[in-house]
Amino acid sequence: FTLEEEVEEPVFEIHTPVAAIDLVPTTEFLKNIDVTFEVVSPNVAPTFEIITPQIREIEVKDPEFVVAAEEVSFSLDLFATKEEVKESTIVFDLSAETRAMEVKDPINVVPVTEVNQNGIIKYSLEDYLEKENELVASKPVEIVAEPVDEELNFTMKKEVEKLENNSQFDAVSPLEMSIEDTLKLRADERKRKMKEFNHKFNNSASQIDEFERIPAYKRMGFDVTSTPNTASNQSRMSLGTDSNDDIQLRSNNSFLHDNVD
């Protein structure tokens, strides 16, 4: 064999960049600081073991039947149902005295009707009996008259003057009349005016019918059948025609002049 020189292979080192950490120099003060620490155990995943016992080795017991105990219940009287009490029927027997009583036939009260100008008036016995009971029940009230001295016994009488005609009020001045007479005069005047107004209002319908049937010229007394006399009512104005046969006023009319009246 041949001897050859061993050639050393180059070794390359890979340096990972590490961030520079600022180190704090240790001093005696830092060494003497009290430090509290706690030992933390690493998280270990729990292991599960599945144990399958022999099902056949289980002891089977006979079933037992349990009877439920009765519970004591409390109920209020408000919701309690009331028992209906049947009432016994009472029967009355008629005695011999009751059967021996004399029974009279019923009397039918027929009302009496009266016809007059005011209408039909019915008279019934029931109305009379009710009125009789009211009169019997009512008791007369005794009026006790207190004795009065003759000197203090005065009687007041009011005299009413009757006015015969309204013409007396016209002759008398209003200043000389009393307040009562003035008020009565005004009331009579209002009544008279209302009567006149009612008379006019009632007759207005006939007047409207007359206006619709009779023309106005007949109601005013105009006769349209007769022709007026034209000779006495001729106008003094004269008219003429020009070359174009147009009507023109003539110059000989008396009102067409320059003279001022």
Short mmCIF file of N, CA and C in Angstrom, two decimals, residues 95-230:
data_model
loop_
_atom_site.label_atom_id
_atom_site.label_comp_id
_atom_site.label_asym_id
_atom_site.label_seq_id
_atom_site.Cartn_x
_atom_site.Cartn_y
_atom_site.Cartn_z
N SER A 95 -158.43 22.07 58.87
CA SER A 95 -159.29 21.60 59.96
C SER A 95 -160.75 21.66 59.55
N ALA A 96 -161.57 21.16 60.42
CA ALA A 96 -163.02 21.16 60.13
C ALA A 96 -163.58 22.57 60.10
N GLU A 97 -163.01 23.48 60.95
CA GLU A 97 -163.51 24.85 60.97
C GLU A 97 -163.19 25.57 59.66
N THR A 98 -162.02 25.31 59.13
CA THR A 98 -161.65 25.97 57.87
C THR A 98 -162.52 25.49 56.73
N ARG A 99 -162.82 24.22 56.73
CA ARG A 99 -163.66 23.69 55.66
C ARG A 99 -165.09 24.19 55.77
N ALA A 100 -165.53 24.51 56.98
CA ALA A 100 -166.91 24.97 57.17
C ALA A 100 -167.11 26.43 56.84
N MET A 101 -166.02 27.17 56.49
CA MET A 101 -166.16 28.60 56.18
C MET A 101 -166.91 28.78 54.87
N GLU A 102 -167.71 29.83 54.84
CA GLU A 102 -168.51 30.13 53.65
C GLU A 102 -167.68 30.96 52.69
N VAL A 103 -167.56 30.50 51.49
CA VAL A 103 -166.77 31.19 50.46
C VAL A 103 -167.72 31.89 49.51
N LYS A 104 -167.51 33.20 49.34
CA LYS A 104 -168.35 33.98 48.44
C LYS A 104 -167.68 34.06 47.07
N ASP A 105 -168.53 34.19 46.09
CA ASP A 105 -168.02 34.31 44.72
C ASP A 105 -167.30 35.64 44.54
N PRO A 106 -166.26 35.67 43.73
CA PRO A 106 -165.55 36.96 43.51
C PRO A 106 -166.41 37.96 42.77
N ILE A 107 -166.21 39.22 43.10
CA ILE A 107 -166.96 40.31 42.49
C ILE A 107 -166.03 41.03 41.52
N ASN A 108 -166.42 41.09 40.28
CA ASN A 108 -165.64 41.79 39.26
C ASN A 108 -166.09 43.24 39.20
N VAL A 109 -165.15 44.14 39.40
CA VAL A 109 -165.45 45.57 39.36
C VAL A 109 -165.27 46.03 37.92
N VAL A 110 -166.35 46.49 37.31
CA VAL A 110 -166.31 46.95 35.93
C VAL A 110 -166.23 48.47 35.94
N PRO A 111 -165.20 49.06 35.38
CA PRO A 111 -165.11 50.53 35.38
C PRO A 111 -166.17 51.14 34.47
N VAL A 112 -166.65 52.30 34.89
CA VAL A 112 -167.67 53.03 34.14
C VAL A 112 -166.96 54.07 33.30
N THR A 113 -167.30 54.13 32.02
CA THR A 113 -166.69 55.10 31.10
C THR A 113 -167.68 56.19 30.76
N GLU A 114 -167.16 57.39 30.63
CA GLU A 114 -167.99 58.54 30.28
C GLU A 114 -167.29 59.29 29.14
N VAL A 115 -168.03 59.62 28.11
CA VAL A 115 -167.49 60.33 26.95
C VAL A 115 -168.01 61.75 26.96
N ASN A 116 -167.11 62.71 26.91
CA ASN A 116 -167.50 64.12 26.84
C ASN A 116 -166.57 64.83 25.87
N GLN A 117 -166.62 66.15 25.90
CA GLN A 117 -165.80 66.93 24.95
C GLN A 117 -164.32 66.78 25.24
N ASN A 118 -163.96 66.63 26.51
CA ASN A 118 -162.55 66.53 26.87
C ASN A 118 -161.96 65.16 26.56
N GLY A 119 -162.80 64.15 26.31
CA GLY A 119 -162.30 62.81 26.02
C GLY A 119 -163.07 61.77 26.79
N ILE A 120 -162.47 60.61 26.96
CA ILE A 120 -163.09 59.49 27.66
C ILE A 120 -162.59 59.48 29.10
N ILE A 121 -163.53 59.46 30.06
CA ILE A 121 -163.21 59.43 31.48
C ILE A 121 -163.71 58.10 32.03
N LYS A 122 -162.80 57.38 32.73
CA LYS A 122 -163.15 56.10 33.32
C LYS A 122 -163.23 56.24 34.83
N TYR A 123 -164.31 55.73 35.42
CA TYR A 123 -164.51 55.73 36.87
C TYR A 123 -164.38 54.29 37.35
N SER A 124 -163.50 54.07 38.32
CA SER A 124 -163.27 52.73 38.84
C SER A 124 -163.44 52.75 40.35
N LEU A 125 -163.91 51.62 40.89
CA LEU A 125 -164.11 51.51 42.33
C LEU A 125 -162.78 51.46 43.07
N GLU A 126 -161.73 50.99 42.39
CA GLU A 126 -160.43 50.91 43.04
C GLU A 126 -159.90 52.30 43.36
N ASP A 127 -160.13 53.26 42.45
CA ASP A 127 -159.70 54.63 42.72
C ASP A 127 -160.41 55.19 43.94
N TYR A 128 -161.69 54.87 44.06
CA TYR A 128 -162.45 55.37 45.22
C TYR A 128 -161.94 54.76 46.51
N LEU A 129 -161.61 53.45 46.47
CA LEU A 129 -161.11 52.79 47.68
C LEU A 129 -159.75 53.35 48.09
N GLU A 130 -158.88 53.61 47.11
CA GLU A 130 -157.57 54.19 47.43
C GLU A 130 -157.73 55.58 48.05
N LYS A 131 -158.63 56.38 47.48
CA LYS A 131 -158.85 57.72 48.03
C LYS A 131 -159.44 57.64 49.43
N GLU A 132 -160.33 56.68 49.65
CA GLU A 132 -160.93 56.53 50.98
C GLU A 132 -159.88 56.12 52.01
N ASN A 133 -158.96 55.23 51.61
CA ASN A 133 -157.90 54.83 52.54
C ASN A 133 -156.98 55.99 52.88
N GLU A 134 -156.71 56.84 51.89
CA GLU A 134 -155.87 58.02 52.16
C GLU A 134 -156.56 58.96 53.13
N LEU A 135 -157.87 59.16 52.96
CA LEU A 135 -158.59 60.06 53.86
C LEU A 135 -158.68 59.50 55.27
N VAL A 136 -158.83 58.17 55.38
CA VAL A 136 -158.91 57.55 56.70
C VAL A 136 -157.55 57.61 57.40
N ALA A 137 -156.48 57.37 56.62
CA ALA A 137 -155.14 57.36 57.23
C ALA A 137 -154.71 58.75 57.68
N SER A 138 -155.12 59.76 56.93
CA SER A 138 -154.71 61.12 57.29
C SER A 138 -155.49 61.60 58.51
N LYS A 139 -154.77 62.20 59.40
CA LYS A 139 -155.38 62.73 60.62
C LYS A 139 -155.39 64.25 60.56
N PRO A 140 -156.45 64.85 60.96
CA PRO A 140 -156.49 66.33 60.93
C PRO A 140 -155.52 66.90 61.95
N VAL A 141 -154.82 67.91 61.51
CA VAL A 141 -153.86 68.59 62.38
C VAL A 141 -154.57 69.72 63.09
N GLU A 142 -154.49 69.66 64.37
CA GLU A 142 -155.14 70.70 65.16
C GLU A 142 -154.28 71.95 65.15
N ILE A 143 -154.88 73.05 64.77
CA ILE A 143 -154.19 74.33 64.74
C ILE A 143 -154.48 75.06 66.04
N VAL A 144 -153.43 75.30 66.76
CA VAL A 144 -153.57 75.98 68.05
C VAL A 144 -153.33 77.46 67.81
N ALA A 145 -154.35 78.24 68.03
CA ALA A 145 -154.25 79.69 67.83
C ALA A 145 -153.78 80.34 69.11
N GLU A 146 -152.69 81.06 68.98
CA GLU A 146 -152.17 81.75 70.16
C GLU A 146 -152.98 83.02 70.41
N PRO A 147 -153.28 83.29 71.64
CA PRO A 147 -154.06 84.52 71.93
C PRO A 147 -153.24 85.77 71.61
N VAL A 148 -153.87 86.68 70.92
CA VAL A 148 -153.23 87.94 70.52
C VAL A 148 -154.02 89.09 71.11
N ASP A 149 -153.31 90.06 71.59
CA ASP A 149 -153.99 91.23 72.15
C ASP A 149 -154.73 91.99 71.06
N GLU A 150 -155.81 92.60 71.45
CA GLU A 150 -156.60 93.36 70.47
C GLU A 150 -155.82 94.54 69.92
N GLU A 151 -154.95 95.10 70.73
CA GLU A 151 -154.18 96.26 70.26
C GLU A 151 -153.18 95.86 69.18
N LEU A 152 -152.69 94.62 69.25
CA LEU A 152 -151.69 94.16 68.28
C LEU A 152 -152.29 93.40 67.11
N ASN A 153 -153.60 93.25 67.06
CA ASN A 153 -154.26 92.49 66.01
C ASN A 153 -154.56 93.42 64.84
N PHE A 154 -153.75 93.32 63.78
CA PHE A 154 -153.93 94.15 62.59
C PHE A 154 -154.20 93.24 61.41
N THR A 155 -155.05 93.66 60.53
CA THR A 155 -155.35 92.92 59.30
C THR A 155 -155.00 93.80 58.12
N MET A 156 -154.23 93.24 57.18
CA MET A 156 -153.80 93.98 55.99
C MET A 156 -154.68 93.57 54.83
N LYS A 157 -155.18 94.53 54.10
CA LYS A 157 -156.00 94.31 52.91
C LYS A 157 -155.34 95.01 51.73
N LYS A 158 -155.26 94.31 50.64
CA LYS A 158 -154.64 94.85 49.43
C LYS A 158 -155.72 95.14 48.41
N GLU A 159 -155.79 96.38 48.00
CA GLU A 159 -156.79 96.79 47.02
C GLU A 159 -156.16 96.77 45.63
N VAL A 160 -156.85 96.11 44.72
CA VAL A 160 -156.38 95.98 43.34
C VAL A 160 -157.24 96.87 42.47
N GLU A 161 -156.61 97.81 41.81
CA GLU A 161 -157.33 98.71 40.90
C GLU A 161 -157.40 98.08 39.52
N LYS A 162 -158.58 97.97 38.99
CA LYS A 162 -158.81 97.40 37.67
C LYS A 162 -158.85 98.51 36.64
N LEU A 163 -158.05 98.36 35.62
CA LEU A 163 -158.01 99.33 34.53
C LEU A 163 -158.94 98.85 33.44
N GLU A 164 -159.96 99.63 33.16
CA GLU A 164 -160.98 99.21 32.20
C GLU A 164 -160.46 99.23 30.77
N ASN A 165 -159.89 100.29 30.34
CA ASN A 165 -159.46 100.42 28.95
C ASN A 165 -158.01 100.86 28.90
N ASN A 166 -157.37 100.49 27.80
CA ASN A 166 -155.98 100.93 27.60
C ASN A 166 -155.90 102.39 27.23
N SER A 167 -157.03 102.96 26.85
CA SER A 167 -157.02 104.38 26.47
C SER A 167 -156.70 105.27 27.65
N GLN A 168 -157.01 104.77 28.88
CA GLN A 168 -156.69 105.56 30.06
C GLN A 168 -155.19 105.73 30.23
N PHE A 169 -154.42 104.68 29.84
CA PHE A 169 -152.97 104.78 29.95
C PHE A 169 -152.41 105.78 28.95
N ASP A 170 -153.03 105.86 27.77
CA ASP A 170 -152.54 106.80 26.78
C ASP A 170 -152.75 108.24 27.23
N ALA A 171 -153.85 108.46 27.94
CA ALA A 171 -154.13 109.83 28.39
C ALA A 171 -153.24 110.23 29.55
N VAL A 172 -152.81 109.24 30.37
CA VAL A 172 -152.01 109.55 31.54
C VAL A 172 -150.54 109.57 31.15
N SER A 173 -149.80 110.51 31.69
CA SER A 173 -148.37 110.61 31.40
C SER A 173 -147.62 109.46 32.08
N PRO A 174 -146.58 108.91 31.45
CA PRO A 174 -145.82 107.82 32.09
C PRO A 174 -145.19 108.23 33.40
N LEU A 175 -144.90 109.52 33.56
CA LEU A 175 -144.30 109.97 34.80
C LEU A 175 -145.27 109.91 35.96
N GLU A 176 -146.57 110.04 35.68
CA GLU A 176 -147.58 110.01 36.72
C GLU A 176 -148.06 108.60 37.05
N MET A 177 -147.67 107.61 36.25
CA MET A 177 -148.10 106.23 36.47
C MET A 177 -147.15 105.54 37.45
N SER A 178 -147.68 104.54 38.14
CA SER A 178 -146.85 103.75 39.05
C SER A 178 -146.05 102.72 38.25
N ILE A 179 -145.09 102.11 38.92
CA ILE A 179 -144.25 101.11 38.25
C ILE A 179 -145.07 99.91 37.83
N GLU A 180 -146.01 99.50 38.67
CA GLU A 180 -146.86 98.34 38.34
C GLU A 180 -147.70 98.62 37.10
N ASP A 181 -148.28 99.84 37.02
CA ASP A 181 -149.10 100.18 35.86
C ASP A 181 -148.25 100.26 34.59
N THR A 182 -147.03 100.76 34.72
CA THR A 182 -146.15 100.86 33.55
C THR A 182 -145.77 99.48 33.01
N LEU A 183 -145.47 98.56 33.92
CA LEU A 183 -145.13 97.20 33.48
C LEU A 183 -146.31 96.51 32.83
N LYS A 184 -147.51 96.71 33.38
CA LYS A 184 -148.70 96.10 32.79
C LYS A 184 -148.98 96.68 31.41
N LEU A 185 -148.76 98.00 31.25
CA LEU A 185 -148.98 98.63 29.95
C LEU A 185 -148.01 98.07 28.92
N ARG A 186 -146.76 97.87 29.30
CA ARG A 186 -145.78 97.31 28.36
C ARG A 186 -146.12 95.87 28.00
N ALA A 187 -146.60 95.10 28.97
CA ALA A 187 -146.97 93.72 28.67
C ALA A 187 -148.14 93.65 27.70
N ASP A 188 -149.15 94.54 27.87
CA ASP A 188 -150.28 94.57 26.94
C ASP A 188 -149.83 94.99 25.55
N GLU A 189 -148.88 95.92 25.49
CA GLU A 189 -148.38 96.38 24.18
C GLU A 189 -147.65 95.24 23.46
N ARG A 190 -146.86 94.45 24.21
CA ARG A 190 -146.18 93.31 23.59
C ARG A 190 -147.16 92.27 23.08
N LYS A 191 -148.22 92.02 23.84
CA LYS A 191 -149.23 91.05 23.39
C LYS A 191 -149.90 91.52 22.11
N ARG A 192 -150.21 92.82 22.05
CA ARG A 192 -150.88 93.35 20.87
C ARG A 192 -149.98 93.24 19.64
N LYS A 193 -148.69 93.54 19.79
CA LYS A 193 -147.78 93.44 18.66
C LYS A 193 -147.59 91.99 18.21
N MET A 194 -147.55 91.07 19.16
CA MET A 194 -147.42 89.66 18.78
C MET A 194 -148.64 89.16 18.02
N LYS A 195 -149.84 89.63 18.42
CA LYS A 195 -151.05 89.24 17.69
C LYS A 195 -151.01 89.78 16.26
N GLU A 196 -150.58 91.04 16.09
CA GLU A 196 -150.48 91.60 14.74
C GLU A 196 -149.45 90.84 13.90
N PHE A 197 -148.34 90.48 14.52
CA PHE A 197 -147.31 89.74 13.78
C PHE A 197 -147.82 88.36 13.36
N ASN A 198 -148.53 87.68 14.26
CA ASN A 198 -149.09 86.37 13.91
C ASN A 198 -150.10 86.48 12.78
N HIS A 199 -150.91 87.56 12.80
CA HIS A 199 -151.90 87.74 11.74
C HIS A 199 -151.21 87.97 10.40
N LYS A 200 -150.14 88.77 10.40
CA LYS A 200 -149.41 89.01 9.16
C LYS A 200 -148.71 87.74 8.68
N PHE A 201 -148.17 86.99 9.61
CA PHE A 201 -147.46 85.77 9.23
C PHE A 201 -148.41 84.73 8.64
N ASN A 202 -149.61 84.64 9.19
CA ASN A 202 -150.58 83.67 8.67
C ASN A 202 -151.11 84.08 7.31
N ASN A 203 -151.22 85.39 7.06
CA ASN A 203 -151.75 85.87 5.78
C ASN A 203 -150.68 86.02 4.71
N SER A 204 -149.41 85.79 5.06
CA SER A 204 -148.34 85.98 4.08
C SER A 204 -148.40 84.91 2.98
N ALA A 205 -148.87 83.71 3.31
CA ALA A 205 -148.96 82.65 2.31
C ALA A 205 -149.95 83.01 1.21
N SER A 206 -151.09 83.58 1.61
CA SER A 206 -152.08 83.99 0.60
C SER A 206 -151.56 85.14 -0.25
N GLN A 207 -150.79 86.05 0.35
CA GLN A 207 -150.22 87.15 -0.43
C GLN A 207 -149.19 86.64 -1.44
N ILE A 208 -148.41 85.65 -1.06
CA ILE A 208 -147.42 85.09 -2.01
C ILE A 208 -148.12 84.43 -3.19
N ASP A 209 -149.22 83.73 -2.91
CA ASP A 209 -149.99 83.12 -4.01
C ASP A 209 -150.55 84.19 -4.93
N GLU A 210 -150.97 85.32 -4.37
CA GLU A 210 -151.50 86.41 -5.19
C GLU A 210 -150.40 87.01 -6.06
N PHE A 211 -149.20 87.15 -5.52
CA PHE A 211 -148.09 87.69 -6.32
C PHE A 211 -147.74 86.75 -7.47
N GLU A 212 -147.86 85.44 -7.26
CA GLU A 212 -147.52 84.50 -8.32
C GLU A 212 -148.58 84.45 -9.42
N ARG A 213 -149.84 84.66 -9.05
CA ARG A 213 -150.93 84.53 -10.04
C ARG A 213 -151.18 85.84 -10.79
N ILE A 214 -151.08 86.99 -10.14
CA ILE A 214 -151.43 88.28 -10.76
C ILE A 214 -150.14 89.00 -11.13
N PRO A 215 -149.98 89.45 -12.36
CA PRO A 215 -148.78 90.20 -12.75
C PRO A 215 -148.69 91.53 -12.00
N ALA A 216 -147.52 92.11 -12.05
CA ALA A 216 -147.30 93.35 -11.31
C ALA A 216 -148.05 94.52 -11.92
N TYR A 217 -148.14 94.60 -13.26
CA TYR A 217 -148.81 95.75 -13.88
C TYR A 217 -150.30 95.75 -13.58
N LYS A 218 -150.88 94.55 -13.41
CA LYS A 218 -152.30 94.50 -13.04
C LYS A 218 -152.50 94.92 -11.60
N ARG A 219 -151.58 94.51 -10.72
CA ARG A 219 -151.70 94.90 -9.32
C ARG A 219 -151.49 96.40 -9.14
N MET A 220 -150.68 97.01 -10.04
CA MET A 220 -150.46 98.46 -9.98
C MET A 220 -151.54 99.25 -10.70
N GLY A 221 -152.44 98.59 -11.45
CA GLY A 221 -153.54 99.28 -12.11
C GLY A 221 -153.24 99.78 -13.51
N PHE A 222 -152.21 99.23 -14.17
CA PHE A 222 -151.89 99.66 -15.53
C PHE A 222 -152.66 98.79 -16.53
N ASP A 223 -153.16 99.46 -17.62
CA ASP A 223 -153.89 98.76 -18.68
C ASP A 223 -153.03 98.80 -19.93
N VAL A 224 -152.55 97.65 -20.37
CA VAL A 224 -151.67 97.57 -21.52
C VAL A 224 -152.44 97.38 -22.83
N THR A 225 -153.72 97.16 -22.77
CA THR A 225 -154.50 96.95 -23.99
C THR A 225 -154.83 98.25 -24.70
N SER A 226 -155.00 99.33 -23.97
CA SER A 226 -155.36 100.62 -24.57
C SER A 226 -154.11 101.30 -25.10
N THR A 227 -154.19 101.87 -26.32
CA THR A 227 -153.06 102.58 -26.93
C THR A 227 -153.15 104.05 -26.59
N PRO A 228 -152.07 104.69 -26.22
CA PRO A 228 -152.13 106.12 -25.88
C PRO A 228 -152.28 106.99 -27.13
N ASN A 229 -152.77 108.21 -26.97
CA ASN A 229 -152.95 109.17 -28.06
C ASN A 229 -151.59 109.75 -28.43
N THR A 230 -151.11 109.40 -29.66
CA THR A 230 -149.78 109.84 -30.07
C THR A 230 -149.75 111.29 -30.51
#
